[in-house]
XYZ file of C-alpha atoms in Angstrom:
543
model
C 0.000 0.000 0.000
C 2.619 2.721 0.994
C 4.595 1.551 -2.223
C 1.623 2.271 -4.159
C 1.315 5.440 -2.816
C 4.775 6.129 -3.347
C 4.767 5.585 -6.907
C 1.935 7.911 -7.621
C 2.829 10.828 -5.565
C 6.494 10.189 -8.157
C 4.572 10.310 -11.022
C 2.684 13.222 -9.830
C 5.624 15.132 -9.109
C 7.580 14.040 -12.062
C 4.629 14.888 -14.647
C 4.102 18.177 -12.354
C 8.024 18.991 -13.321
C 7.676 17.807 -17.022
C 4.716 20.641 -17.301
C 6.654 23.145 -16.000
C 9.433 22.787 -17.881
C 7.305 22.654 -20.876
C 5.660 25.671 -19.898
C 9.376 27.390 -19.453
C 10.577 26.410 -22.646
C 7.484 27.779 -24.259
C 7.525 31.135 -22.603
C 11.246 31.274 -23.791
C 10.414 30.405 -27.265
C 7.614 32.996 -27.459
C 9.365 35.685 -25.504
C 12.310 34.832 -28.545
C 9.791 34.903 -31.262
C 8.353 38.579 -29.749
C 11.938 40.030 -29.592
C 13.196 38.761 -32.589
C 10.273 40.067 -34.849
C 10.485 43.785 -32.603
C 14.435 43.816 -33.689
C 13.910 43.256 -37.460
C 10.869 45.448 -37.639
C 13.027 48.392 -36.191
C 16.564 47.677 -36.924
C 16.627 45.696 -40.078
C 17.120 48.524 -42.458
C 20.316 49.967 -44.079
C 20.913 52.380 -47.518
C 22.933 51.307 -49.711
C 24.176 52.664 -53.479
C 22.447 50.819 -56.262
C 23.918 51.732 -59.396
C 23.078 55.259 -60.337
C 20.356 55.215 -57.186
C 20.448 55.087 -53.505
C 18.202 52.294 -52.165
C 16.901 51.934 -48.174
C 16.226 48.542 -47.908
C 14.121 47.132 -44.894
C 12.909 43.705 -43.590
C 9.330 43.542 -41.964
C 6.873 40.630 -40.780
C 4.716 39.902 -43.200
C 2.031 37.114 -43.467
C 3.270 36.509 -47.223
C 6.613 36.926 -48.088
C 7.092 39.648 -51.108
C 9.539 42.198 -52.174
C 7.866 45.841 -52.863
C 9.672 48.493 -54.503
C 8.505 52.106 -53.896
C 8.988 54.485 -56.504
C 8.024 57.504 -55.350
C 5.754 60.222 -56.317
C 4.516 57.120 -58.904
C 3.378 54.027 -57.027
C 4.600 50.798 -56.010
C 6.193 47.974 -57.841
C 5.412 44.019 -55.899
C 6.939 40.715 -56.371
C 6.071 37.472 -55.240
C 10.213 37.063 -55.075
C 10.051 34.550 -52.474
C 7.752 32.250 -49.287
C 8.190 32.947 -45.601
C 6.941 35.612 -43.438
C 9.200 38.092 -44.534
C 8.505 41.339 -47.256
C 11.489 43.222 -48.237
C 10.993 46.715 -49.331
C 13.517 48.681 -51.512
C 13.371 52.552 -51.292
C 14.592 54.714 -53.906
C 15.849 57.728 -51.769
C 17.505 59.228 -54.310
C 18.672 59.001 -58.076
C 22.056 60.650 -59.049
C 21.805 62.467 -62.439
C 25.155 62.419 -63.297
C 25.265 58.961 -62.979
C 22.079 57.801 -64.837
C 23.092 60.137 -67.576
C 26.346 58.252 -67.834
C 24.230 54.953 -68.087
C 22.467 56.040 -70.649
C 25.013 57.782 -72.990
C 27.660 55.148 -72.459
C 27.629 51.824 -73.854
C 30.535 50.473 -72.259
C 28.674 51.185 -68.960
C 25.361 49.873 -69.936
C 26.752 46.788 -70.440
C 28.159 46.585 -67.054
C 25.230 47.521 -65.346
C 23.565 44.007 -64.977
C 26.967 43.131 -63.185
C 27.317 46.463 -61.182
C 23.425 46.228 -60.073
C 23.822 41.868 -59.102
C 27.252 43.066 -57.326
C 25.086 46.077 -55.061
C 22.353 44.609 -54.430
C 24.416 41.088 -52.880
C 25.812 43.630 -50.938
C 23.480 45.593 -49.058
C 20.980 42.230 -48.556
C 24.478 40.550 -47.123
C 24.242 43.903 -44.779
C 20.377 43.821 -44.296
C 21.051 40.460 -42.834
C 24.185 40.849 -40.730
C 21.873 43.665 -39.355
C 18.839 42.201 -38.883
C 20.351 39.155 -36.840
C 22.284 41.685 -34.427
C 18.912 43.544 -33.520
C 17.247 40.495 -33.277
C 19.456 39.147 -30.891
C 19.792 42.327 -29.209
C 15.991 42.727 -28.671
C 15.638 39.251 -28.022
C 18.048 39.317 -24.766
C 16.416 42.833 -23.481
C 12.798 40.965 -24.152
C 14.241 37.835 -22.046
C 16.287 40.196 -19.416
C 12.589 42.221 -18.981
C 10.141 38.774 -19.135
C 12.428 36.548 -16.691
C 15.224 39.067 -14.763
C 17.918 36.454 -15.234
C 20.779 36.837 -17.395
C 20.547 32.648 -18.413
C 17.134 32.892 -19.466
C 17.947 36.314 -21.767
C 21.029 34.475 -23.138
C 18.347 31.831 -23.933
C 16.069 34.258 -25.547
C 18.843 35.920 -27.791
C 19.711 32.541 -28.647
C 16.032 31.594 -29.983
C 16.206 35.067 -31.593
C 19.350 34.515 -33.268
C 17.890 31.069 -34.771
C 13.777 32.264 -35.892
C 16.235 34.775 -38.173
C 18.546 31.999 -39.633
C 15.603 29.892 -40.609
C 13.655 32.868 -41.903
C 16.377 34.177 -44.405
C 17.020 30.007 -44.798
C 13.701 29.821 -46.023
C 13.175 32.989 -48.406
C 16.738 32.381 -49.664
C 15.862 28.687 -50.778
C 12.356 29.845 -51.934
C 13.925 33.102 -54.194
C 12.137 33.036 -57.624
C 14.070 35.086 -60.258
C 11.429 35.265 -62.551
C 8.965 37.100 -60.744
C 10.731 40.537 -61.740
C 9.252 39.958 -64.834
C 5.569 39.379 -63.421
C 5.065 42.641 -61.119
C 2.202 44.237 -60.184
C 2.095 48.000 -60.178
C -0.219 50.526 -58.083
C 0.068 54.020 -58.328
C -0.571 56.565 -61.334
C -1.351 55.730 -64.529
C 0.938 57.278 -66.714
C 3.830 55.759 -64.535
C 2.490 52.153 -65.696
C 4.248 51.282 -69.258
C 7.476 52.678 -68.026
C 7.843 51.097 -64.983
C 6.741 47.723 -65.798
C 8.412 47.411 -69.410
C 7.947 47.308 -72.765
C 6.976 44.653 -74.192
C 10.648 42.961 -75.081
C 10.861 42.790 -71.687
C 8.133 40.755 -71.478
C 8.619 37.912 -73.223
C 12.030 37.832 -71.890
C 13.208 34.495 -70.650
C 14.815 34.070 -67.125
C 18.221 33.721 -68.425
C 18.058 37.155 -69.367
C 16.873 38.136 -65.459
C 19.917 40.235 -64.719
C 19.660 43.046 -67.660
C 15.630 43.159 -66.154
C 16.411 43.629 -63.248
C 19.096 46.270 -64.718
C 16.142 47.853 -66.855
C 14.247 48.340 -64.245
C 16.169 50.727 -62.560
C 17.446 51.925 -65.290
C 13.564 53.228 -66.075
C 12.779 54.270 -62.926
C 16.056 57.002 -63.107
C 14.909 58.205 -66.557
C 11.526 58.971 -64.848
C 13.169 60.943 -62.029
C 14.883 62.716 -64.275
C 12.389 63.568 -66.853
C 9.972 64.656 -63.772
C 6.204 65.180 -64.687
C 7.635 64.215 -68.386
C 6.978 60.927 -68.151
C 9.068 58.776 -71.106
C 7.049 55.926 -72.292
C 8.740 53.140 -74.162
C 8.082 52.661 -77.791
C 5.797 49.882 -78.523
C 8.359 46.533 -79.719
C 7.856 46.431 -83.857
C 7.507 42.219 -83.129
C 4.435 42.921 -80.669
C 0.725 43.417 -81.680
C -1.138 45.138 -78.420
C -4.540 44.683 -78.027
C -6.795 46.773 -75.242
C -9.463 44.298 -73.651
C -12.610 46.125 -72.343
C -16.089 45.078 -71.721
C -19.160 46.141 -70.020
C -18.952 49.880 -69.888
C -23.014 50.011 -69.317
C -22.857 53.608 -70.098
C -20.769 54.707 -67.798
C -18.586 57.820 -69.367
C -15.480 57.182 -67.135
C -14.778 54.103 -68.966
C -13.961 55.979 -72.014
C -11.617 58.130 -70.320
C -9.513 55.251 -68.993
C -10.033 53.401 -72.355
C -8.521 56.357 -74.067
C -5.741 56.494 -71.624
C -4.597 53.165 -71.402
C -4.432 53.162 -75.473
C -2.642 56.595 -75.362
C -0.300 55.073 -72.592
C 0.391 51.615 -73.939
C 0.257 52.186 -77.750
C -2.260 50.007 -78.657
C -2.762 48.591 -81.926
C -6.619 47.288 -81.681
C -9.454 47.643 -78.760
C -11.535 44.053 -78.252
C -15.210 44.873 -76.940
C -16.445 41.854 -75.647
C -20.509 43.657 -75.131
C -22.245 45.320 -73.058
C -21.454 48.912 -74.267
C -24.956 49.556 -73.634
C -27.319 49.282 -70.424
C -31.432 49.173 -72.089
C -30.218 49.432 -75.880
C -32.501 52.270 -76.247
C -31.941 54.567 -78.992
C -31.252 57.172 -76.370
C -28.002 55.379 -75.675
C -26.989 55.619 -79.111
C -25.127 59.010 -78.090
C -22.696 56.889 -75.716
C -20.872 54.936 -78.355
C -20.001 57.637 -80.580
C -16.434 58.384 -78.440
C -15.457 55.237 -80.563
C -14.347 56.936 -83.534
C -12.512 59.442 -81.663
C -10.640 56.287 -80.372
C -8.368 56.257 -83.917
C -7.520 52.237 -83.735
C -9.307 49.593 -84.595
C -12.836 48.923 -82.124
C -13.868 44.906 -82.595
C -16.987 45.009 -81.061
C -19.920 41.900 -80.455
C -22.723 42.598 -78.579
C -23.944 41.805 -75.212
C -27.279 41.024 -73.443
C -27.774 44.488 -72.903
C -27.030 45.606 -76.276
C -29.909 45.551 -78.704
C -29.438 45.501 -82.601
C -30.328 48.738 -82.413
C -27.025 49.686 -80.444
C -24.786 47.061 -82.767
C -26.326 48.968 -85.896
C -25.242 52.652 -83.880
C -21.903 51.093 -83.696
C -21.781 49.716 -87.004
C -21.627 53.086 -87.782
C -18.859 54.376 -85.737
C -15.292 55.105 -87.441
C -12.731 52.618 -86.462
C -15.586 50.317 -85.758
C -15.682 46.175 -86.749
C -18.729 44.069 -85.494
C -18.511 41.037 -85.438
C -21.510 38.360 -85.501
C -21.157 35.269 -86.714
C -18.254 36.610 -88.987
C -14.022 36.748 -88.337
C -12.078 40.137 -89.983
C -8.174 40.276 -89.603
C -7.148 43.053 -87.587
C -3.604 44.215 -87.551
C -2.409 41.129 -88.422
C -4.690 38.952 -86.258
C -7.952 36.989 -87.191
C -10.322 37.784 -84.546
C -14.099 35.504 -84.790
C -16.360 37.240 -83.069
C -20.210 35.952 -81.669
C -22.763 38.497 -80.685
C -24.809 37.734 -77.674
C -28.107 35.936 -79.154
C -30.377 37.523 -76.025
C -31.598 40.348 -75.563
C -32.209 40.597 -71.706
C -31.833 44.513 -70.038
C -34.711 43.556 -67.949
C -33.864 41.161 -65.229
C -37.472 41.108 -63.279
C -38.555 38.310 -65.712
C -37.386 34.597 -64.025
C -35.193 32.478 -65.892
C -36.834 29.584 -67.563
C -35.302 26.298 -69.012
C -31.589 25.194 -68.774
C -30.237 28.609 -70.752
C -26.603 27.525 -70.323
C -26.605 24.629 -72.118
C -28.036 26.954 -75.145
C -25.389 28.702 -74.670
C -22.991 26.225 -74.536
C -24.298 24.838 -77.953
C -23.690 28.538 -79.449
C -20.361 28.040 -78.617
C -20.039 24.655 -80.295
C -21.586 25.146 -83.499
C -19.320 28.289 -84.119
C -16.296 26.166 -83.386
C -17.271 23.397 -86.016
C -16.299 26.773 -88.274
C -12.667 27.516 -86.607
C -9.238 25.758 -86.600
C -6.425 27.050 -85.239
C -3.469 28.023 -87.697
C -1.346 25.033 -87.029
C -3.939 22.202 -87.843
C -3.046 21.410 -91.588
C -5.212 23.299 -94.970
C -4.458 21.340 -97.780
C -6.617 20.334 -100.566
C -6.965 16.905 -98.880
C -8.371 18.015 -95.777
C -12.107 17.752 -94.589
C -12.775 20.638 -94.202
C -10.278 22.893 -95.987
C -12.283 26.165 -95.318
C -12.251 26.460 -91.604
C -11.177 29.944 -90.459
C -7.845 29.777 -88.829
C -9.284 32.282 -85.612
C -6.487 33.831 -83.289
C -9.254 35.221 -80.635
C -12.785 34.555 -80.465
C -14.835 37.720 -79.058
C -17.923 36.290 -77.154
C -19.971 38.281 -74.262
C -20.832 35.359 -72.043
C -18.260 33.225 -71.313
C -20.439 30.061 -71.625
C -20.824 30.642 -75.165
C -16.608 30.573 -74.691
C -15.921 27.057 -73.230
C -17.952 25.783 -76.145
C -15.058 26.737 -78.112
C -12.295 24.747 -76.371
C -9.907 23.015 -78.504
C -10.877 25.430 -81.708
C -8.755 28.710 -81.146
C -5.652 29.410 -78.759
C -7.850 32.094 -77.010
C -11.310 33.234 -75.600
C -12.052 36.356 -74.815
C -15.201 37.048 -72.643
C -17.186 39.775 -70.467
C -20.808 39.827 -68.699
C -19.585 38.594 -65.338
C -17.783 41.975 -63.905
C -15.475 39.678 -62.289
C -11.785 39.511 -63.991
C -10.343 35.632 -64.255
C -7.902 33.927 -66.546
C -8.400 29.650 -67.131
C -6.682 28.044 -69.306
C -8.842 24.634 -70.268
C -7.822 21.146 -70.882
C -7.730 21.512 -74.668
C -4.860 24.086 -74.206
C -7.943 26.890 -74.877
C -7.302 30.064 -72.788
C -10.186 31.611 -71.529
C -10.064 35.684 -70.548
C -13.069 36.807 -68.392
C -12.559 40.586 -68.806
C -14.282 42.704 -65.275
C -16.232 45.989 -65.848
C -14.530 48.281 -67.841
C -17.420 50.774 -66.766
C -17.236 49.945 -62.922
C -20.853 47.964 -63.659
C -22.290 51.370 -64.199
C -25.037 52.330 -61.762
C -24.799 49.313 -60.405
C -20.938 49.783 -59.122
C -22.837 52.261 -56.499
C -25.002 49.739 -54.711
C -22.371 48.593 -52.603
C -20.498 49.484 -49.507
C -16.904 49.942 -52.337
C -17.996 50.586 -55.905
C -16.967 48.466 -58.140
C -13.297 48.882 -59.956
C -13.039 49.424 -64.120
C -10.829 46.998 -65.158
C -8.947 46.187 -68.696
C -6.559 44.446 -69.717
C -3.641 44.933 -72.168
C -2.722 41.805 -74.239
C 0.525 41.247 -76.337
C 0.712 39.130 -78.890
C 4.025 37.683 -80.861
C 3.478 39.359 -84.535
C 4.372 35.793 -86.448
C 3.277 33.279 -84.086
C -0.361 35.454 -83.123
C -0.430 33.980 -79.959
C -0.704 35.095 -76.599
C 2.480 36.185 -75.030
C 1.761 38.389 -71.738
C -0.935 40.379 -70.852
C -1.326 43.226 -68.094
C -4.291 43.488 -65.665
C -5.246 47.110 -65.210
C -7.974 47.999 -62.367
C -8.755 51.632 -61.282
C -10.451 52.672 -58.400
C -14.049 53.174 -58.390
C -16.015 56.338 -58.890
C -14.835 58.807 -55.841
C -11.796 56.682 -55.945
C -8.062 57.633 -57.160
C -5.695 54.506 -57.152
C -4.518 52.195 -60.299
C -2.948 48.948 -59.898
C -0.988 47.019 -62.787
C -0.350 43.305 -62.763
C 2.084 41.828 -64.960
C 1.476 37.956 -66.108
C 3.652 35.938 -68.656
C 1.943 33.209 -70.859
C 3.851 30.025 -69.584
C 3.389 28.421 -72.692
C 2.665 30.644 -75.854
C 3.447 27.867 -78.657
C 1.183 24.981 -76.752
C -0.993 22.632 -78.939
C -4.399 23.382 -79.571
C -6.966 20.165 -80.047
C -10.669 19.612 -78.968
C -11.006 17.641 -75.907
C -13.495 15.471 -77.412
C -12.747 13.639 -80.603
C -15.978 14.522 -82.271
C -16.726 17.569 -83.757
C -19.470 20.035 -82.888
C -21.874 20.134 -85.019
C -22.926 23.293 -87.004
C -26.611 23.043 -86.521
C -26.424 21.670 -82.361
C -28.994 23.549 -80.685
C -31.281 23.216 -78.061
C -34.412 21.169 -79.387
C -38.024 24.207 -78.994
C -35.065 26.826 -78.285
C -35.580 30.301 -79.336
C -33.316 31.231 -82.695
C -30.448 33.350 -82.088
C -32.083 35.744 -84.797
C -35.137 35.884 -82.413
C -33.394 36.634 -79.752
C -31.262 39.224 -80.872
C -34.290 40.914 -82.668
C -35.617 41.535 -79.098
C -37.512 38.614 -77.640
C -37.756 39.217 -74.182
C -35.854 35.594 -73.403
C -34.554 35.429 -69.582
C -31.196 36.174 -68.638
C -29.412 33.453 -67.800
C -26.094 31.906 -67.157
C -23.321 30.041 -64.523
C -23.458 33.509 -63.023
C -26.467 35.177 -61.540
C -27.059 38.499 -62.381
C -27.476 39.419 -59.079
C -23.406 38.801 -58.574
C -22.451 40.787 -61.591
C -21.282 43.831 -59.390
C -17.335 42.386 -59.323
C -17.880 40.986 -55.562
C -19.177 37.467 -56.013
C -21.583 38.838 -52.751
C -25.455 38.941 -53.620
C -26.911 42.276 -52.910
C-alpha cells in the first residue's frame, strides 16, 4: 500500500516537473519569437548605393513573403520574389543624375550595369542580414532580461532570436524566384504604368536574361526621375501586336476616359469589346458609343445582353468600328471571330426559364465546327479545308466561350464583372474581362464601388499567340488609385486540339429553343447563365 502510494505521488511530481518545464521552454520560445520580430521590424534597415540610385532597404513581418519596390511620387512595384513571413521593401531615396546620364550615354557602362546592379544589391541584402540578426538578438536578450530578470534565461532568448532569423532568411533564400521581376504588379498613377513595368521585349524575356531586367528596371525608374512630370514611355516593340481588352462599360462615361488612356499610354494597336457597351439598348443610348471613332484604332466590337441591334447597328456606324456576328475580320495582323450575344435581356425582373446555359454552350459549339487554329493542316486533302484559322474569339458570355475549347488558342469574354484567366484542358485560354465601366449604376449599390478593369494583351506578330498580358484595375467612382499586374503566358506555342474527338456540329442547338435571330431581334428571353445576375457587381456577394 505505501509503495503504491509512493509511486503515484512520483509520477505526480515528475509529470508536475515535465509541465513546467514545458511551460518554461514555451515562454522562452515565445518571448524569442516577440523580440526577434520587434528587432527586425526596427533595426533591419540599411541604404545602400544601387547603381546610379540610392536604395533603403528594410525587412518587416509579413504574413506573405514579397519584395515591394517604392517608386516615389509614382506608385509601387510588388513581387512574389520569395515564401516565408518576410517582405522586403527597396526605397529609392535618391537618383544621381550624373550617374544615370552616364548609363544612358555610355555603352561600355550599360553593359556593365547588370553586373554592377547583381554586385550592389548582394551587398546591401548581405548587410540587411548581418543587421537584422544583431537587432534580433539584441531585442531578443532585453525581451528575455525584462520577461524573466535572469541573465541565463535572456542568453536563452537571444539565442532563440538569433535562430527564428537563420531559418527565416534560410527559407526565403531557398524559396527566391528570379522570374517574378518579370511578373510585377504596379499601383500608383497611370501614366507611370508602361514605363515602370516594361515594354513589351521585356516581357517575353526568358529568365536567363533576369539580370539586364532587373538592370532595366532601374534603369527606367532614373529616366523617370529625371524627366519629372515628363513621363518617357517606351516605344511599342515592332515584333508585338497590343490589343486593349474592355467590356461592359453600361454607359458609364469614365470608362472611355480610362479606355482612351490606357491606349494613349500603352500604344495600342486594336481595342476588343467583348458587349455590353450599352445598359437598355434604347436609342437614347446611341449618343454613348459615338467616343469610338474618336478612339483612332481599330474597335472589334460583339454585342452583349444588354445591347440591342439597335445599339450594334449605332456602332456599325462608328469610325474605327468592326462588329462582329457570326463573322471573323483580320485586324492588324490577327484573325479575330467574333459571336454576338443571341439575347436580348436589359430587364432582369422576368425569371429564368429552361436550362439557358446549355443553349449557350451549344452557341459556342456550333461556331467552333467553323474555326481551326493556324497550325492544324489546310491542304486540298483536308475535310474541311475552309475552316477559319481564328487567333481570338470575341464572345460576351463566357459560356458561349468554353464551347469553343480546342478550336482557337484564345477566348475572350465579359458579362460577369469579375476579372479571371483559365486556361482549359484543350490548351484553350479563356479571358473573363471585369467591368470596364465599374458595372455602371450598379458599381454604387455597394459598400466599395466596383473597380473598371482592362486588360492589355501582347501578342508575338508571327506566331499570333498570346504572349503576356497586363491586368489594369482603377479605383471606383470617388476613388483615385490604379494597380498594374504583370502575367507571362507560360506556354505561348502549346498545342491546340478539342477535348473530345468529335466535332461540334454546325446546326447543335437546343431542341423548342428560341433562334439566335429571335433573340437578338428583341424577344424578351430570360437572362441566364453560370453567373447570376445578381453577382455581376465584381464581388461574387449577392446584394
Amino acid at each position: 500500500m505505501e509503495n503504491s502510494r509512493l509511486r503515484a505521488f512520483a509520477r505526480k511530481t515528475v509529470g508536475s516537473r515535465l509541465a513546467h518545464a514545458s511551460a518554461r521552454v514555451l515562454v522562452v520560445v515565445l518571448a524569442a519569437v516577440i523580440g526577434g520580430w520587434l528587432g527586425m521590424a526596427f533595426g533591419a534597415k540599411v541604404d545602400t548605393a544601387v547603381g546610379p540610385a540610392d536604395i533603403g532597404m528594410s525587412l518587416t513581418p509579413s504574413w506573405s513573403g514579397e519584395t515591394v519596390i517604392d517608386v516615389r511620387p509614382l506608385g509601387t512595384l510588388s513581387f512574389d520574389s520569395h515564401n516565408g513571413p518576410l517582405r522586403l521593401d527597396l526605397t529609392i531615396e535618391a537618383v544621381h543624375p550624373d550617374v544615370a546620364e552616364e548609363i544612358l550615354k555610355n555603352p561600355r557602362w550599360a553593359d556593365r550595369l547588370p553586373t554592377t546592379i547583381e554586385a550592389d544589391v548582394i551587398s546591401g541584402l548581405r548587410s540587411l542580414a548581418v543587421r537584422a540578426a544583431l537587432f534580433a538578438v539584441a531585442a531578443g536578450f532585453l525581451t528575455g532580461l525584462v520577461a524573466f530578470r535572469r541573465l541565463s534565461r535572456a542568453a536563452w532568448t537571444a539565442a532563440g532570436s538569433l535562430a527564428m532569423v537563420v531559418v527565416l532568411g534560410g527559407v526565403s533564400a531557398l524559396t527566391f524566384n528570379p522570374r517574378s521581376i518579370s511578373e510585377p504588379r504596379y499601383t500608383g498613377l497611370l501614366t507611370g504604368v508602361p514605363s515602370l513595368v516594361g515594354s513589351a521585349q521585356s516581357i517575353v524575356t526568358k529568365f536567363s536574361e533576369y539580370r539586364g531586367q532587373l538592370a532595366k528596371l532601374v534603369t527606367n525608374v532614373s529616366q523617370l526621375y529625371e524627366a519629372g512630370s515628363n513621363l518617357p514611355i517606351f516605344d511599342p516593340d515592332p515584333g508585338t501586336i497590343r490589343v486593349l481588352h474592355v467590356s461592359d462599360l453600361h454607359i458609364n462615361p469614365l470608362g472611355w476616359n480610362v479606355i482612351k488612356s490606357l491606349k494613349d499610354q500603352f500604344k495600342v494597336d486594336l481595342i476588343i469589346d467583348t458587349g455590353d457597351i450599352s445598359d437598355h439598348g434604347t436609342k437614347a443610348e446611341n449618343e454613348f458609343v459615338k467616343e469610338i471613332g474618336s478612339l483612332g484604332v481599330p474597335y472589334v466590337y460583339v454585342r452583349g445582353n444588354h445591347d440591342s441591334m439597335t445599339t450594334q447597328r449605332a456602332v456599325e456606324k462608328q469610325k474605327n468600328a468592326i462588329v462582329l456576328d457570326g463573322t471573323a475580320a483580320t485586324v492588324k495582323g490577327l484573325s479575330i471571330y467574333g459571336i454576338g450575344d443571341p439575347r436580348f435581356t436589359p430587364d432582369k425582373s422576368v425569371q429564368a426559364a429552361g436550362d439557358e446555359s446549355k443553349s449557350l454552350l451549344d452557341l459556342g459549339r456550333a461556331n467552333a465546327a467553323k474555326l481551326a487554329p493556324r497550325e492544324w493542316p489546310r491542304s486540298a486533302s483536308t475535310s474541311a479545308p475552309d475552316k477559319i484559322a481564328a487567333d481570338i474569339v470575341a464572345v460576351h458570355d463566357p459560356t458561349v466561350g468554353r464551347g469553343l475549347s480546342g478550336y482557337v488558342p484564345l477566348v475572350l469574354a465579359g458579362h460577369v464583372h469579375a476579372r479571371s484567366t483559365e486556361l482549359l484542358p484543350s490548351g484553350t485560354r479563356l479571358m473573363i474581362q471585369g467591368s470596364t465601366g465599374g458595372a455602371g449604376l450598379r458599381g454604387l449599390e455597394h459598400d466599395e464601388p466596383t473597380p473598371l478593369t482592362a486588360s492589355v494583351l501582347y501578342f508575338g506578330k508571327k506566331s499570333h499567340r498570346l504572349e503576356a498580358w497586363d491586368d489594369i484595375t482603377v479605383g471606383g467612382l470617388g476613388e483615385q488609385w490604379i494597380q498594374c499586374e504583370r502575367h507571362i503566358e507560360p506556354d505561348p506555342g502549346r498545342t491546340i486540339s478539342p477535348e473530345s474527338p468529335q466535332a461540334p456540329s454546325p446546326t447543335a442547338t437546343r431542341s423548342g429553343s428560341t433562334s439566335p435571330t429571335a433573340l437578338a431581334s428583341g424577344a424578351n428571353v430570360p437572362y441566364a447563365s453560370e453567373v447570376s445576375d445578381g453577382r455581376r457587381h465584381g464581388t461574387g456577394r449577392k446584394p
